[in-house]
mmCIF file of C-alpha atoms and ligand atoms in Angstrom:
data_model
loop_
_atom_site.group_PDB
_atom_site.id
_atom_site.type_symbol
_atom_site.label_atom_id
_atom_site.label_comp_id
_atom_site.label_asym_id
_atom_site.label_seq_id
_atom_site.Cartn_x
_atom_site.Cartn_y
_atom_site.Cartn_z
ATOM 1 C CA UNK A 54 41.454 139.441 10.530
ATOM 2 C CA UNK A 55 44.037 139.123 7.773
ATOM 3 C CA UNK A 56 41.786 136.701 5.935
ATOM 4 C CA UNK A 57 38.870 139.143 6.002
ATOM 5 C CA UNK A 58 41.065 141.864 4.561
ATOM 6 C CA UNK A 59 42.241 139.544 1.831
ATOM 7 C CA UNK A 60 38.670 138.605 0.980
ATOM 8 C CA UNK A 61 37.683 142.271 0.894
ATOM 9 C CA UNK A 62 40.594 143.072 -1.392
ATOM 10 C CA UNK A 63 39.648 140.221 -3.670
ATOM 11 C CA UNK A 64 36.025 141.296 -3.823
ATOM 12 C CA UNK A 65 36.882 144.911 -4.549
ATOM 13 C CA UNK A 66 39.358 143.909 -7.246
ATOM 14 C CA UNK A 67 36.743 141.724 -8.841
ATOM 15 C CA UNK A 68 38.889 138.616 -8.564
ATOM 16 C CA UNK A 69 36.568 136.850 -6.202
ATOM 17 C CA UNK A 70 33.366 137.503 -8.145
ATOM 18 C CA UNK A 71 35.090 136.479 -11.348
ATOM 19 C CA UNK A 72 36.266 133.184 -9.960
ATOM 20 C CA UNK A 73 32.859 132.508 -8.415
ATOM 21 C CA UNK A 74 31.005 133.106 -11.634
ATOM 22 C CA UNK A 75 33.635 131.048 -13.404
ATOM 23 C CA UNK A 76 32.803 128.161 -11.130
ATOM 24 C CA UNK A 77 29.085 128.620 -11.701
ATOM 25 C CA UNK A 78 29.638 128.477 -15.444
ATOM 26 C CA UNK A 79 31.853 125.433 -15.359
ATOM 27 C CA UNK A 80 29.019 122.937 -15.309
ATOM 28 C CA UNK A 81 26.738 122.089 -16.917
ATOM 29 C CA UNK A 82 26.424 125.062 -19.222
ATOM 30 C CA UNK A 83 29.865 125.414 -20.715
ATOM 31 C CA UNK A 84 29.719 122.093 -22.535
ATOM 32 C CA UNK A 85 26.355 122.725 -24.120
ATOM 33 C CA UNK A 86 26.921 126.403 -24.750
ATOM 34 C CA UNK A 87 29.016 127.124 -27.824
ATOM 35 C CA UNK A 88 29.318 130.743 -26.832
ATOM 36 C CA UNK A 89 30.397 130.279 -23.242
ATOM 37 C CA UNK A 90 33.533 132.161 -22.307
ATOM 38 C CA UNK A 91 36.614 129.987 -22.170
ATOM 39 C CA UNK A 92 38.925 132.501 -20.654
ATOM 40 C CA UNK A 93 38.891 135.974 -19.234
ATOM 41 C CA UNK A 94 39.834 137.374 -22.613
ATOM 42 C CA UNK A 95 36.658 136.191 -24.317
ATOM 43 C CA UNK A 96 34.324 137.105 -21.469
ATOM 44 C CA UNK A 97 33.369 140.506 -22.766
ATOM 45 C CA UNK A 98 31.624 139.455 -25.922
ATOM 46 C CA UNK A 99 31.611 135.702 -26.285
ATOM 47 C CA UNK A 100 29.394 135.746 -29.369
ATOM 48 C CA UNK A 101 31.392 138.254 -31.376
ATOM 49 C CA UNK A 102 33.415 135.683 -33.254
ATOM 50 C CA UNK A 103 30.353 133.661 -34.147
ATOM 51 C CA UNK A 104 28.292 136.547 -35.427
ATOM 52 C CA UNK A 105 27.944 136.050 -39.172
ATOM 53 C CA UNK A 106 26.631 139.560 -39.621
ATOM 54 C CA UNK A 107 29.670 141.293 -38.170
ATOM 55 C CA UNK A 108 31.801 141.159 -41.293
ATOM 56 C CA UNK A 109 28.931 142.287 -43.488
ATOM 57 C CA UNK A 110 28.178 145.262 -41.322
ATOM 58 C CA UNK A 111 29.588 148.351 -43.008
ATOM 59 C CA UNK A 112 28.646 150.397 -39.975
ATOM 60 C CA UNK A 113 31.171 148.700 -37.742
ATOM 61 C CA UNK A 114 34.141 150.652 -39.027
ATOM 62 C CA UNK A 115 32.174 153.854 -39.072
ATOM 63 C CA UNK A 116 31.613 153.958 -35.329
ATOM 64 C CA UNK A 117 34.760 155.858 -34.512
ATOM 65 C CA UNK A 118 35.869 159.459 -34.677
ATOM 66 C CA UNK A 119 33.669 162.510 -34.937
ATOM 67 C CA UNK A 120 33.340 164.021 -38.383
ATOM 68 C CA UNK A 121 34.013 167.703 -38.975
ATOM 69 C CA UNK A 122 30.654 169.104 -40.094
ATOM 70 C CA UNK A 123 32.518 171.802 -42.049
ATOM 71 C CA UNK A 124 33.467 169.089 -44.527
ATOM 72 C CA UNK A 125 30.024 167.632 -45.082
ATOM 73 C CA UNK A 126 27.437 170.377 -44.577
ATOM 74 C CA UNK A 127 26.624 172.833 -47.360
ATOM 75 C CA UNK A 128 28.619 176.052 -47.138
ATOM 76 C CA UNK A 129 26.610 179.251 -47.173
ATOM 77 C CA UNK A 130 25.953 180.764 -50.602
ATOM 78 C CA UNK A 131 27.285 177.807 -52.562
ATOM 79 C CA UNK A 132 26.151 177.313 -56.138
ATOM 80 C CA UNK A 133 25.506 173.723 -57.133
ATOM 81 C CA UNK A 134 26.499 172.711 -60.667
ATOM 82 C CA UNK A 135 23.495 172.719 -62.966
ATOM 83 C CA UNK A 136 23.237 170.658 -66.114
ATOM 84 C CA UNK A 137 21.116 168.282 -68.092
ATOM 85 C CA UNK A 138 19.566 165.878 -65.546
ATOM 86 C CA UNK A 139 19.669 162.780 -67.766
ATOM 87 C CA UNK A 140 23.353 163.323 -68.556
ATOM 88 C CA UNK A 141 24.143 163.927 -64.883
ATOM 89 C CA UNK A 142 22.386 160.696 -63.893
ATOM 90 C CA UNK A 143 24.388 158.613 -66.370
ATOM 91 C CA UNK A 144 27.663 160.321 -65.406
ATOM 92 C CA UNK A 145 26.728 159.743 -61.752
ATOM 93 C CA UNK A 146 26.146 156.060 -62.401
ATOM 94 C CA UNK A 147 29.680 155.795 -63.756
ATOM 95 C CA UNK A 148 31.158 157.654 -60.779
ATOM 96 C CA UNK A 149 29.156 155.494 -58.374
ATOM 97 C CA UNK A 150 31.246 152.515 -59.507
ATOM 98 C CA UNK A 151 34.531 154.416 -59.646
ATOM 99 C CA UNK A 152 36.988 153.150 -57.029
ATOM 100 C CA UNK A 153 39.428 155.993 -57.727
ATOM 101 C CA UNK A 154 37.076 158.391 -55.900
ATOM 102 C CA UNK A 155 38.067 156.788 -52.589
ATOM 103 C CA UNK A 156 41.421 156.375 -50.885
ATOM 104 C CA UNK A 157 40.657 152.817 -49.789
ATOM 105 C CA UNK A 158 39.765 151.037 -52.993
ATOM 106 C CA UNK A 159 36.026 151.224 -52.434
ATOM 107 C CA UNK A 160 33.413 152.685 -54.701
ATOM 108 C CA UNK A 161 29.944 153.796 -53.631
ATOM 109 C CA UNK A 162 28.775 150.614 -55.288
ATOM 110 C CA UNK A 163 30.928 148.454 -53.012
ATOM 111 C CA UNK A 164 28.425 149.106 -50.222
ATOM 112 C CA UNK A 165 25.331 150.227 -52.091
ATOM 113 C CA UNK A 166 25.063 147.626 -54.845
ATOM 114 C CA UNK A 167 21.456 146.423 -55.103
ATOM 115 C CA UNK A 168 20.428 148.993 -52.478
ATOM 116 C CA UNK A 169 22.836 147.528 -49.933
ATOM 117 C CA UNK A 170 23.523 149.520 -46.734
ATOM 118 C CA UNK A 171 20.612 151.899 -47.316
ATOM 119 C CA UNK A 172 18.302 152.080 -44.326
ATOM 120 C CA UNK A 173 14.626 152.923 -44.347
ATOM 121 C CA UNK A 174 15.362 156.631 -43.973
ATOM 122 C CA UNK A 175 16.527 156.614 -47.607
ATOM 123 C CA UNK A 176 12.861 156.413 -48.673
ATOM 124 C CA UNK A 177 12.048 159.806 -47.134
ATOM 125 C CA UNK A 178 12.275 163.137 -48.943
ATOM 126 C CA UNK A 179 15.443 165.139 -48.136
ATOM 127 C CA UNK A 180 16.476 166.670 -45.831
ATOM 128 C CA UNK A 181 15.913 163.914 -43.286
ATOM 129 C CA UNK A 182 17.434 162.149 -40.290
ATOM 130 C CA UNK A 183 20.168 159.610 -41.058
ATOM 131 C CA UNK A 184 21.510 157.475 -38.241
ATOM 132 C CA UNK A 185 25.145 157.588 -39.364
ATOM 133 C CA UNK A 186 25.343 161.366 -39.773
ATOM 134 C CA UNK A 187 23.604 161.766 -36.441
ATOM 135 C CA UNK A 188 25.995 159.388 -34.676
ATOM 136 C CA UNK A 189 29.178 160.659 -36.294
ATOM 137 C CA UNK A 190 28.529 164.371 -36.669
ATOM 138 C CA UNK A 191 25.477 165.077 -34.520
ATOM 139 C CA UNK A 192 23.595 166.216 -37.629
ATOM 140 C CA UNK A 193 19.831 165.963 -37.249
ATOM 141 C CA UNK A 194 18.847 166.206 -40.916
ATOM 142 C CA UNK A 195 20.883 165.985 -44.122
ATOM 143 C CA UNK A 196 20.388 167.032 -47.714
ATOM 144 C CA UNK A 197 21.183 164.455 -50.370
ATOM 145 C CA UNK A 198 24.360 166.158 -51.590
ATOM 146 C CA UNK A 199 25.521 166.407 -47.974
ATOM 147 C CA UNK A 200 24.919 162.669 -47.624
ATOM 148 C CA UNK A 201 27.080 162.067 -50.709
ATOM 149 C CA UNK A 202 29.829 164.208 -49.133
ATOM 150 C CA UNK A 203 29.458 162.354 -45.856
ATOM 151 C CA UNK A 204 29.998 158.995 -47.573
ATOM 152 C CA UNK A 205 32.938 160.504 -49.494
ATOM 153 C CA UNK A 206 34.610 161.588 -46.258
ATOM 154 C CA UNK A 207 33.725 158.683 -43.946
ATOM 155 C CA UNK A 208 33.374 155.316 -45.703
ATOM 156 C CA UNK A 209 35.352 156.360 -48.798
ATOM 157 C CA UNK A 210 38.044 158.044 -46.648
ATOM 158 C CA UNK A 211 38.477 160.802 -49.239
ATOM 159 C CA UNK A 212 38.200 164.578 -49.449
ATOM 160 C CA UNK A 213 34.743 166.029 -50.025
ATOM 161 C CA UNK A 214 34.041 166.943 -53.654
ATOM 162 C CA UNK A 215 33.996 170.649 -54.513
ATOM 163 C CA UNK A 216 30.449 171.876 -53.755
ATOM 164 C CA UNK A 217 30.003 173.365 -57.228
ATOM 165 C CA UNK A 218 31.472 170.353 -59.050
ATOM 166 C CA UNK A 219 29.841 168.371 -61.820
ATOM 167 C CA UNK A 220 30.896 165.213 -59.929
ATOM 168 C CA UNK A 221 28.906 166.089 -56.819
ATOM 169 C CA UNK A 222 25.889 167.078 -58.928
ATOM 170 C CA UNK A 223 26.154 163.814 -60.873
ATOM 171 C CA UNK A 224 26.395 161.568 -57.798
ATOM 172 C CA UNK A 225 23.512 163.477 -56.237
ATOM 173 C CA UNK A 226 21.394 163.101 -59.384
ATOM 174 C CA UNK A 227 22.186 159.400 -59.628
ATOM 175 C CA UNK A 228 21.448 158.645 -55.946
ATOM 176 C CA UNK A 229 18.194 160.613 -56.307
ATOM 177 C CA UNK A 230 17.286 158.294 -59.186
ATOM 178 C CA UNK A 231 18.124 155.273 -57.003
ATOM 179 C CA UNK A 232 15.929 156.670 -54.260
ATOM 180 C CA UNK A 233 12.906 156.578 -56.573
ATOM 181 C CA UNK A 234 13.178 152.802 -56.834
ATOM 182 C CA UNK A 235 13.919 152.219 -53.155
ATOM 183 C CA UNK A 236 11.466 150.297 -51.018
ATOM 184 C CA UNK A 237 11.779 150.474 -47.214
ATOM 185 C CA UNK A 238 12.464 147.189 -45.388
ATOM 186 C CA UNK A 239 14.409 145.898 -48.326
ATOM 187 C CA UNK A 240 17.499 145.721 -46.209
ATOM 188 C CA UNK A 241 17.317 142.737 -43.838
ATOM 189 C CA UNK A 242 19.673 144.431 -41.425
ATOM 190 C CA UNK A 243 17.632 146.760 -39.242
ATOM 191 C CA UNK A 244 18.840 150.318 -38.781
ATOM 192 C CA UNK A 245 19.442 150.270 -35.049
ATOM 193 C CA UNK A 246 21.122 146.923 -34.619
ATOM 194 C CA UNK A 247 21.800 145.253 -37.933
ATOM 195 C CA UNK A 248 23.128 142.125 -36.288
ATOM 196 C CA UNK A 249 20.481 141.351 -33.701
ATOM 197 C CA UNK A 250 18.216 139.291 -35.900
ATOM 198 C CA UNK A 251 21.040 137.379 -37.490
ATOM 199 C CA UNK A 252 23.010 136.575 -34.383
ATOM 200 C CA UNK A 253 22.476 132.874 -33.746
ATOM 201 C CA UNK A 254 24.059 132.919 -30.324
ATOM 202 C CA UNK A 255 21.655 134.442 -27.800
ATOM 203 C CA UNK A 256 18.561 132.238 -28.272
ATOM 204 C CA UNK A 257 20.557 129.007 -28.200
ATOM 205 C CA UNK A 258 22.577 130.082 -25.213
ATOM 206 C CA UNK A 259 21.086 128.761 -21.965
ATOM 207 C CA UNK A 260 23.685 130.613 -19.938
ATOM 208 C CA UNK A 261 23.195 134.038 -21.493
ATOM 209 C CA UNK A 262 21.970 135.518 -18.233
ATOM 210 C CA UNK A 263 24.988 134.235 -16.348
ATOM 211 C CA UNK A 264 27.484 135.608 -18.848
ATOM 212 C CA UNK A 265 26.343 139.169 -18.381
HETATM 213 C C1 HEC B 236 31.830 151.379 -46.705
HETATM 214 C C2 HEC B 236 30.447 151.476 -47.125
HETATM 215 C C3 HEC B 236 29.928 152.702 -47.834
HETATM 216 C C4 HEC B 236 30.437 153.317 -48.955
HETATM 217 C C5 HEC B 236 31.697 152.985 -49.706
HETATM 218 C C6 HEC B 236 29.504 154.361 -49.276
HETATM 219 N N1 HEC B 236 28.483 154.394 -48.379
HETATM 220 FE FE1 HEC B 236 26.803 155.509 -48.518
HETATM 221 N N2 HEC B 236 26.108 154.671 -46.800
HETATM 222 C C7 HEC B 236 26.747 153.701 -46.068
HETATM 223 C C8 HEC B 236 25.956 153.359 -44.917
HETATM 224 C C9 HEC B 236 26.322 152.347 -43.832
HETATM 225 C C10 HEC B 236 24.790 154.127 -45.004
HETATM 226 C C11 HEC B 236 23.594 154.110 -44.057
HETATM 227 C C12 HEC B 236 23.709 155.153 -43.018
HETATM 228 C C13 HEC B 236 22.536 155.129 -42.044
HETATM 229 O O1 HEC B 236 21.398 154.968 -42.455
HETATM 230 O O2 HEC B 236 22.824 155.315 -40.854
HETATM 231 C C14 HEC B 236 24.916 154.943 -46.203
HETATM 232 C C15 HEC B 236 23.949 155.818 -46.641
HETATM 233 C C16 HEC B 236 23.978 156.487 -47.850
HETATM 234 C C17 HEC B 236 22.895 157.275 -48.402
HETATM 235 C C18 HEC B 236 21.476 157.378 -47.872
HETATM 236 C C19 HEC B 236 21.232 157.923 -46.512
HETATM 237 C C20 HEC B 236 19.747 158.055 -46.220
HETATM 238 O O3 HEC B 236 19.203 157.231 -45.479
HETATM 239 O O4 HEC B 236 19.143 158.991 -46.763
HETATM 240 C C21 HEC B 236 23.340 157.795 -49.589
HETATM 241 C C22 HEC B 236 22.556 158.677 -50.531
HETATM 242 C C23 HEC B 236 24.697 157.332 -49.769
HETATM 243 N N3 HEC B 236 25.039 156.537 -48.699
HETATM 244 C C24 HEC B 236 25.483 157.649 -50.849
HETATM 245 C C25 HEC B 236 26.769 157.178 -51.027
HETATM 246 C C26 HEC B 236 27.619 157.585 -52.118
HETATM 247 C C27 HEC B 236 27.226 158.563 -53.219
HETATM 248 C C28 HEC B 236 28.797 156.937 -51.966
HETATM 249 C C29 HEC B 236 30.036 157.087 -52.808
HETATM 250 C C30 HEC B 236 30.578 158.415 -52.921
HETATM 251 C C31 HEC B 236 28.674 156.087 -50.799
HETATM 252 N N4 HEC B 236 27.440 156.276 -50.249
HETATM 253 C C32 HEC B 236 29.664 155.230 -50.337
HETATM 254 C C33 HEC B 236 27.938 153.096 -46.375
HETATM 255 C C34 HEC B 236 28.705 153.396 -47.474
#
């Protein structure tokens, strides 16, 4: 009777299932499987450490707090700065590489050099759906200057630029000029799961099913 209760307690606490699956994994898979969990601590995501895409994924840090839409969506009745387009584009190009715009040492160019981090949505006319603004602020469609503000607030960890500023107009003009040369599927990391294709662990892992 006591033994049955102990077994029940173990099962409900998960201890018994854990130790059973641990035994099942012990041989012969663990030796051949570079991603097999070695301890309880690594069970959750045994491939994380071996994923070469993880460090390159600028989205990783962004999956956190909700963003206040008041900071990134156009206020009513705002008046954007208007000026000579060519001059704004060249000023915007300078600002794009300016690390003093952020509070974390990054510039827009840190992530977006050679069209880095742009997903296929960037090819579409604005306003359009952008995964990051949807995930972080529940915004269904953004204008380009809102997208600039979003990247100012989230990845650049800075204050949004004044809506009528020359700076915002310049960055918007410059990113619009980048958009003209953008080809979808240029970015090898897919929008939904940028790491899936580059993660060497799952296909080589004969025990994948047992780990989960
Ligand atoms: C830490 C990296 C990082 C920095 C720095 C950064 N961005 Fe971004 N940006 C991203 C990511 C990631 C996306 C893709 C979001 C998505 O598609 O879900 C993006 C998307 C964009 C888009 C296009 C969205 C679309 O699909 O239409 C624009 C435009 C943009 N950023 C402008 C800027 C500007 C301007 C700056 C500097 C003020 C900047 N970004 C700084 C990471 C960054």
